[in-house]
Amino acid sequence: MRARRIAAVAACTAVVAGLCAPTASAQDDPSALAERTLATRLDIPWDIEFLPDGSGIFTERDTHKIKKITGTTVTELDTVEQAQTTGGEGGLLGLAVSKTFASDNSVFIYYSTASDNRVAKLQLGGTPQPIVTGIPKNRYHNGGGLEWGPDGYLWATTGDAQNTANAQNWSSLGGKVLRFDASGQPAAGNPRAGSVVYSIGHRNAQGITWIGNTAYATEFGNNRTDELNRIEAGKNYGWPTCEGTCNVAGLTNPVVTWPNSQAGPTGVALYKNALYVGAVTGRRVWKIPVNGTTLGTPQAVFTGYGRVRAVAPAPDGTLWLGTSNQDDNGSPGSTDDRIISTDG
């Protein structure tokens, strides 16, 4: 274990609700943050969650392993043999711990197979029991976010699987935010009866979190603009007609945008009155202050870890970050990939 102090940097490269915010001043800079490396030499830790005892649990995209962290000790819990890598962004992705984990030792997983992406319930050591299947897959644009919402339902984020038509097709599960119960049935209040689809028009949505009861999801743009979207039932977020903010009737604009080079937004979490967004392309974390329903100026923090993918508030009050330097676009150091704990 090691400890050091790190500094944050900020720049006017993000746009909040269409307006470029001024550069943060030194007094806004969350410098001198305590940091501990909890685990090293991992293989693309994609999603981090927590067990009832406070231990961390995470997926590895390409090894298809589910692992546990207790203190700084990493143990293997399971390998999902049914998961397949896609040679790009697919594999073992999102993770959500069963609400009844103490009695059923189960988690929910989002993963790629030979034919699709899907969500399954998995009793650790057992065989995945699929609950949502037929999510389009391809080498890239597989989405993969999976979280429990404050409404008690599971929410999943999906990609268009490199077929832009999927995003606008209500009958396709690609390019969507999905909402369903623990058996895979559509959640009450979804915009279309009998459908798990909650919102459409997404290119490659990934992380999802909530401010109160309002969902926010990150999304990879194409060659210009990455997004943070406020997710509402039945809304159309524009892809492929729009990338970033545009003025088209019936389409919903993002609440924050970044140039592609500065973001590649992945995991997102609410922590200490701010949204923290992992940025793989930008090799940083974006901190967005939250004041009620107002989002403040995004600030670039944690710029020394390379590609940051997973972001997760821990039960002990710290924030955990997972790097993604072992993927095809990374430049791994001798200890990558890592999971790091910080006081934010």
mmCIF file of C-alpha atoms in Angstrom, residues 4-250:
data_model
loop_
_atom_site.group_PDB
_atom_site.id
_atom_site.type_symbol
_atom_site.label_atom_id
_atom_site.label_comp_id
_atom_site.label_asym_id
_atom_site.label_seq_id
_atom_site.Cartn_x
_atom_site.Cartn_y
_atom_site.Cartn_z
ATOM 1 C CA ARG A 4 0.670 10.207 -1.908
ATOM 2 C CA ARG A 5 -0.886 13.568 -2.573
ATOM 3 C CA ILE A 6 -2.262 14.458 -5.975
ATOM 4 C CA ALA A 7 -3.357 17.688 -7.599
ATOM 5 C CA ALA A 8 -6.242 18.456 -9.886
ATOM 6 C CA VAL A 9 -6.338 20.616 -12.993
ATOM 7 C CA ALA A 10 -9.281 22.373 -14.562
ATOM 8 C CA ALA A 11 -9.918 23.780 -18.016
ATOM 9 C CA CYS A 12 -12.786 25.296 -19.971
ATOM 10 C CA THR A 13 -13.157 22.264 -22.244
ATOM 11 C CA ALA A 14 -16.555 21.108 -21.018
ATOM 12 C CA VAL A 15 -19.868 22.717 -21.796
ATOM 13 C CA VAL A 16 -22.723 22.751 -19.291
ATOM 14 C CA ALA A 17 -26.181 23.208 -20.805
ATOM 15 C CA GLY A 18 -24.582 24.757 -23.881
ATOM 16 C CA LEU A 19 -22.399 27.366 -22.137
ATOM 17 C CA CYS A 20 -18.655 27.077 -21.733
ATOM 18 C CA ALA A 21 -17.851 27.652 -18.067
ATOM 19 C CA PRO A 22 -14.829 29.653 -16.873
ATOM 20 C CA THR A 23 -11.663 27.980 -15.746
ATOM 21 C CA ALA A 24 -11.782 26.993 -12.090
ATOM 22 C CA SER A 25 -9.738 29.055 -9.676
ATOM 23 C CA ALA A 26 -7.208 27.645 -7.245
ATOM 24 C CA GLN A 27 -9.722 27.755 -4.413
ATOM 25 C CA ASP A 28 -11.993 25.449 -6.448
ATOM 26 C CA ASP A 29 -9.171 22.989 -7.071
ATOM 27 C CA PRO A 30 -9.593 19.841 -4.903
ATOM 28 C CA SER A 31 -5.844 19.364 -4.515
ATOM 29 C CA ALA A 32 -3.973 17.377 -1.893
ATOM 30 C CA LEU A 33 -6.371 14.462 -1.956
ATOM 31 C CA ALA A 34 -5.430 11.341 -0.003
ATOM 32 C CA GLU A 35 -5.053 8.259 -2.224
ATOM 33 C CA ARG A 36 -4.399 4.560 -1.656
ATOM 34 C CA THR A 37 -3.737 1.882 -4.232
ATOM 35 C CA LEU A 38 -5.901 -1.092 -3.260
ATOM 36 C CA ALA A 39 -5.098 -3.498 -6.092
ATOM 37 C CA THR A 40 -2.599 -3.696 -8.942
ATOM 38 C CA ARG A 41 -1.947 -5.750 -12.091
ATOM 39 C CA LEU A 42 -5.631 -6.205 -12.867
ATOM 40 C CA ASP A 43 -7.047 -6.717 -16.366
ATOM 41 C CA ILE A 44 -9.498 -3.933 -17.246
ATOM 42 C CA PRO A 45 -11.690 -3.692 -14.116
ATOM 43 C CA TRP A 46 -14.900 -2.578 -15.822
ATOM 44 C CA ASP A 47 -17.398 -2.075 -13.006
ATOM 45 C CA ILE A 48 -16.991 -1.825 -9.231
ATOM 46 C CA GLU A 49 -19.766 -2.471 -6.704
ATOM 47 C CA PHE A 50 -19.883 -3.353 -3.005
ATOM 48 C CA LEU A 51 -21.078 -6.325 -0.967
ATOM 49 C CA PRO A 52 -23.114 -6.039 2.242
ATOM 50 C CA ASP A 53 -19.939 -6.504 4.322
ATOM 51 C CA GLY A 54 -18.321 -3.469 2.650
ATOM 52 C CA SER A 55 -15.946 -5.449 0.457
ATOM 53 C CA GLY A 56 -15.498 -4.340 -3.129
ATOM 54 C CA ILE A 57 -16.514 -6.588 -6.006
ATOM 55 C CA PHE A 58 -15.625 -5.970 -9.648
ATOM 56 C CA THR A 59 -15.710 -7.425 -13.151
ATOM 57 C CA GLU A 60 -12.739 -7.827 -15.483
ATOM 58 C CA ARG A 61 -13.817 -7.302 -19.078
ATOM 59 C CA ASP A 62 -11.491 -9.645 -20.942
ATOM 60 C CA THR A 63 -10.733 -12.348 -18.353
ATOM 61 C CA HIS A 64 -14.491 -12.622 -17.575
ATOM 62 C CA LYS A 65 -13.633 -12.905 -13.899
ATOM 63 C CA ILE A 66 -15.522 -11.503 -10.933
ATOM 64 C CA LYS A 67 -13.168 -10.587 -8.104
ATOM 65 C CA LYS A 68 -13.433 -9.309 -4.558
ATOM 66 C CA ILE A 69 -11.278 -6.790 -2.672
ATOM 67 C CA THR A 70 -11.080 -6.935 1.107
ATOM 68 C CA GLY A 71 -8.617 -4.323 2.324
ATOM 69 C CA THR A 72 -5.858 -4.799 -0.246
ATOM 70 C CA THR A 73 -6.435 -8.531 -0.719
ATOM 71 C CA VAL A 74 -7.920 -9.610 -4.051
ATOM 72 C CA THR A 75 -9.660 -12.968 -4.379
ATOM 73 C CA GLU A 76 -11.390 -14.554 -7.368
ATOM 74 C CA LEU A 77 -15.084 -15.316 -6.913
ATOM 75 C CA ASP A 78 -16.125 -16.644 -10.323
ATOM 76 C CA THR A 79 -15.351 -16.815 -14.034
ATOM 77 C CA VAL A 80 -18.269 -16.262 -16.386
ATOM 78 C CA GLU A 81 -17.511 -18.876 -19.034
ATOM 79 C CA GLN A 82 -20.498 -17.790 -21.130
ATOM 80 C CA ALA A 83 -19.026 -14.305 -21.672
ATOM 81 C CA GLN A 84 -17.050 -13.645 -24.845
ATOM 82 C CA THR A 85 -14.761 -10.798 -25.772
ATOM 83 C CA THR A 86 -15.489 -9.025 -29.050
ATOM 84 C CA GLY A 87 -11.976 -7.908 -29.921
ATOM 85 C CA GLY A 88 -13.026 -4.407 -28.944
ATOM 86 C CA GLU A 89 -15.330 -3.246 -26.151
ATOM 87 C CA GLY A 90 -17.420 -6.320 -25.327
ATOM 88 C CA GLY A 91 -16.913 -8.960 -22.662
ATOM 89 C CA LEU A 92 -17.893 -9.048 -18.990
ATOM 90 C CA LEU A 93 -19.130 -5.521 -18.297
ATOM 91 C CA GLY A 94 -21.730 -4.215 -15.837
ATOM 92 C CA LEU A 95 -22.365 -5.548 -12.344
ATOM 93 C CA ALA A 96 -25.121 -5.089 -9.766
ATOM 94 C CA VAL A 97 -25.260 -6.904 -6.438
ATOM 95 C CA SER A 98 -28.485 -8.736 -5.631
ATOM 96 C CA LYS A 99 -30.671 -6.988 -3.071
ATOM 97 C CA THR A 100 -30.783 -10.331 -1.267
ATOM 98 C CA PHE A 101 -27.071 -11.168 -1.618
ATOM 99 C CA ALA A 102 -26.768 -12.233 2.021
ATOM 100 C CA SER A 103 -29.205 -15.088 1.388
ATOM 101 C CA ASP A 104 -28.701 -15.918 -2.301
ATOM 102 C CA ASN A 105 -24.996 -15.064 -2.948
ATOM 103 C CA SER A 106 -26.040 -13.613 -6.304
ATOM 104 C CA VAL A 107 -25.181 -10.730 -8.582
ATOM 105 C CA PHE A 108 -26.547 -9.407 -11.872
ATOM 106 C CA ILE A 109 -24.148 -9.105 -14.814
ATOM 107 C CA TYR A 110 -24.158 -7.489 -18.261
ATOM 108 C CA TYR A 111 -22.035 -9.456 -20.717
ATOM 109 C CA SER A 112 -21.398 -10.254 -24.370
ATOM 110 C CA THR A 113 -22.014 -13.705 -25.843
ATOM 111 C CA ALA A 114 -21.493 -15.140 -29.319
ATOM 112 C CA SER A 115 -24.870 -13.791 -30.421
ATOM 113 C CA ASP A 116 -25.839 -10.811 -28.254
ATOM 114 C CA ASN A 117 -25.318 -8.726 -25.147
ATOM 115 C CA ARG A 118 -27.479 -9.754 -22.230
ATOM 116 C CA VAL A 119 -28.231 -9.343 -18.540
ATOM 117 C CA ALA A 120 -28.324 -12.357 -16.252
ATOM 118 C CA LYS A 121 -28.667 -13.219 -12.595
ATOM 119 C CA LEU A 122 -25.693 -15.223 -11.398
ATOM 120 C CA GLN A 123 -25.379 -17.141 -8.175
ATOM 121 C CA LEU A 124 -21.616 -17.027 -7.670
ATOM 122 C CA GLY A 125 -20.155 -20.376 -8.658
ATOM 123 C CA GLY A 126 -23.238 -21.244 -10.686
ATOM 124 C CA THR A 127 -24.541 -20.700 -14.221
ATOM 125 C CA PRO A 128 -25.899 -17.315 -15.380
ATOM 126 C CA GLN A 129 -29.682 -17.201 -15.684
ATOM 127 C CA PRO A 130 -30.455 -14.686 -18.455
ATOM 128 C CA ILE A 131 -33.248 -12.196 -17.756
ATOM 129 C CA VAL A 132 -32.810 -9.755 -20.698
ATOM 130 C CA THR A 133 -31.422 -11.059 -24.002
ATOM 131 C CA GLY A 134 -31.140 -9.824 -27.564
ATOM 132 C CA ILE A 135 -29.249 -6.603 -26.900
ATOM 133 C CA PRO A 136 -27.339 -6.052 -30.173
ATOM 134 C CA LYS A 137 -23.581 -6.637 -30.026
ATOM 135 C CA ASN A 138 -20.631 -5.882 -32.252
ATOM 136 C CA ARG A 139 -16.921 -5.326 -31.820
ATOM 137 C CA TYR A 140 -17.652 -1.844 -30.486
ATOM 138 C CA HIS A 141 -20.617 0.100 -29.039
ATOM 139 C CA ASN A 142 -21.799 -2.533 -26.566
ATOM 140 C CA GLY A 143 -22.834 -0.190 -23.758
ATOM 141 C CA GLY A 144 -22.706 -2.231 -20.571
ATOM 142 C CA GLY A 145 -23.827 -0.134 -17.610
ATOM 143 C CA LEU A 146 -25.977 -1.898 -15.008
ATOM 144 C CA GLU A 147 -27.208 -0.321 -11.778
ATOM 145 C CA TRP A 148 -30.077 -0.436 -9.312
ATOM 146 C CA GLY A 149 -32.103 2.752 -9.473
ATOM 147 C CA PRO A 150 -33.632 4.430 -6.430
ATOM 148 C CA ASP A 151 -36.974 3.119 -7.727
ATOM 149 C CA GLY A 152 -35.885 -0.482 -6.998
ATOM 150 C CA TYR A 153 -35.507 -1.424 -10.675
ATOM 151 C CA LEU A 154 -32.434 -2.402 -12.661
ATOM 152 C CA TRP A 155 -31.303 0.075 -15.316
ATOM 153 C CA ALA A 156 -28.995 -0.905 -18.188
ATOM 154 C CA THR A 157 -27.268 1.246 -20.806
ATOM 155 C CA THR A 158 -26.746 -0.151 -24.307
ATOM 156 C CA GLY A 159 -24.878 0.801 -27.476
ATOM 157 C CA ASP A 160 -26.070 0.850 -31.059
ATOM 158 C CA ALA A 161 -23.695 -2.040 -31.929
ATOM 159 C CA GLN A 162 -22.264 0.023 -34.803
ATOM 160 C CA ASN A 163 -25.669 0.124 -36.497
ATOM 161 C CA THR A 164 -27.029 3.655 -36.175
ATOM 162 C CA ALA A 165 -30.567 2.556 -37.097
ATOM 163 C CA ASN A 166 -30.812 0.600 -33.826
ATOM 164 C CA ALA A 167 -30.794 3.781 -31.762
ATOM 165 C CA GLN A 168 -34.071 5.103 -33.253
ATOM 166 C CA ASN A 169 -35.847 1.752 -33.442
ATOM 167 C CA TRP A 170 -38.131 1.182 -30.451
ATOM 168 C CA SER A 171 -38.161 -2.544 -31.264
ATOM 169 C CA SER A 172 -34.367 -2.814 -30.884
ATOM 170 C CA LEU A 173 -32.653 -2.905 -27.488
ATOM 171 C CA GLY A 174 -29.564 -1.226 -28.972
ATOM 172 C CA GLY A 175 -28.791 2.441 -28.342
ATOM 173 C CA LYS A 176 -31.134 2.606 -25.361
ATOM 174 C CA VAL A 177 -31.502 2.966 -21.630
ATOM 175 C CA LEU A 178 -33.431 -0.055 -20.331
ATOM 176 C CA ARG A 179 -35.412 -0.405 -17.085
ATOM 177 C CA PHE A 180 -36.674 -3.719 -15.713
ATOM 178 C CA ASP A 181 -37.186 -5.795 -12.588
ATOM 179 C CA ALA A 182 -35.038 -8.595 -11.172
ATOM 180 C CA SER A 183 -36.743 -11.150 -13.420
ATOM 181 C CA GLY A 184 -36.274 -9.032 -16.557
ATOM 182 C CA GLN A 185 -39.868 -7.830 -16.813
ATOM 183 C CA PRO A 186 -40.504 -4.220 -17.919
ATOM 184 C CA ALA A 187 -40.638 -1.767 -15.038
ATOM 185 C CA ALA A 188 -43.904 -0.109 -14.135
ATOM 186 C CA GLY A 189 -44.116 3.294 -15.786
ATOM 187 C CA ASN A 190 -41.930 2.511 -18.785
ATOM 188 C CA PRO A 191 -43.080 4.609 -21.758
ATOM 189 C CA ARG A 192 -44.319 1.641 -23.827
ATOM 190 C CA ALA A 193 -46.286 -1.203 -22.295
ATOM 191 C CA GLY A 194 -44.489 -4.534 -22.428
ATOM 192 C CA SER A 195 -41.105 -2.989 -23.298
ATOM 193 C CA VAL A 196 -37.984 -2.646 -21.162
ATOM 194 C CA VAL A 197 -36.954 0.411 -23.234
ATOM 195 C CA TYR A 198 -36.947 3.645 -21.222
ATOM 196 C CA SER A 199 -35.188 6.092 -23.575
ATOM 197 C CA ILE A 200 -33.867 5.990 -27.149
ATOM 198 C CA GLY A 201 -31.391 7.713 -29.460
ATOM 199 C CA HIS A 202 -28.142 6.760 -27.724
ATOM 200 C CA ARG A 203 -24.924 5.971 -29.591
ATOM 201 C CA ASN A 204 -22.990 4.177 -26.845
ATOM 202 C CA ALA A 205 -24.366 4.893 -23.387
ATOM 203 C CA GLN A 206 -22.289 3.518 -20.525
ATOM 204 C CA GLY A 207 -22.345 4.800 -16.934
ATOM 205 C CA ILE A 208 -25.553 5.687 -15.110
ATOM 206 C CA THR A 209 -26.281 7.238 -11.722
ATOM 207 C CA TRP A 210 -28.912 9.357 -9.973
ATOM 208 C CA ILE A 211 -29.289 12.741 -8.357
ATOM 209 C CA GLY A 212 -32.318 12.132 -6.189
ATOM 210 C CA ASN A 213 -34.712 10.253 -8.457
ATOM 211 C CA THR A 214 -33.317 11.678 -11.694
ATOM 212 C CA ALA A 215 -31.032 9.492 -13.811
ATOM 213 C CA TYR A 216 -27.912 10.730 -15.603
ATOM 214 C CA ALA A 217 -26.015 8.649 -18.156
ATOM 215 C CA THR A 218 -22.716 9.114 -19.979
ATOM 216 C CA GLU A 219 -22.450 8.617 -23.733
ATOM 217 C CA PHE A 220 -19.623 8.311 -26.234
ATOM 218 C CA GLY A 221 -19.968 10.583 -29.247
ATOM 219 C CA ASN A 222 -18.740 9.781 -32.734
ATOM 220 C CA ASN A 223 -15.977 12.129 -33.864
ATOM 221 C CA ARG A 224 -16.893 15.416 -32.210
ATOM 222 C CA THR A 225 -18.809 15.484 -28.906
ATOM 223 C CA ASP A 226 -19.238 13.277 -25.837
ATOM 224 C CA GLU A 227 -22.243 13.691 -23.567
ATOM 225 C CA LEU A 228 -23.810 13.515 -20.144
ATOM 226 C CA ASN A 229 -27.593 13.154 -20.499
ATOM 227 C CA ARG A 230 -30.445 13.610 -18.034
ATOM 228 C CA ILE A 231 -32.518 10.492 -18.696
ATOM 229 C CA GLU A 232 -36.298 10.841 -18.785
ATOM 230 C CA ALA A 233 -38.987 8.372 -19.802
ATOM 231 C CA GLY A 234 -39.632 8.192 -23.537
ATOM 232 C CA LYS A 235 -37.166 10.917 -24.482
ATOM 233 C CA ASN A 236 -35.136 10.710 -27.693
ATOM 234 C CA TYR A 237 -31.485 11.733 -27.248
ATOM 235 C CA GLY A 238 -30.849 12.289 -30.921
ATOM 236 C CA TRP A 239 -28.358 9.793 -32.288
ATOM 237 C CA PRO A 240 -27.636 9.564 -35.207
ATOM 238 C CA THR A 241 -29.276 12.880 -36.192
ATOM 239 C CA CYS A 242 -27.474 14.777 -33.429
ATOM 240 C CA GLU A 243 -24.104 14.440 -31.757
ATOM 241 C CA GLY A 244 -23.963 16.809 -28.822
ATOM 242 C CA THR A 245 -26.265 19.814 -28.721
ATOM 243 C CA CYS A 246 -28.501 20.546 -31.690
ATOM 244 C CA ASN A 247 -31.771 22.323 -32.403
ATOM 245 C CA VAL A 248 -34.107 19.622 -33.698
ATOM 246 C CA ALA A 249 -37.714 19.378 -32.547
ATOM 247 C CA GLY A 250 -38.436 16.246 -30.540
#
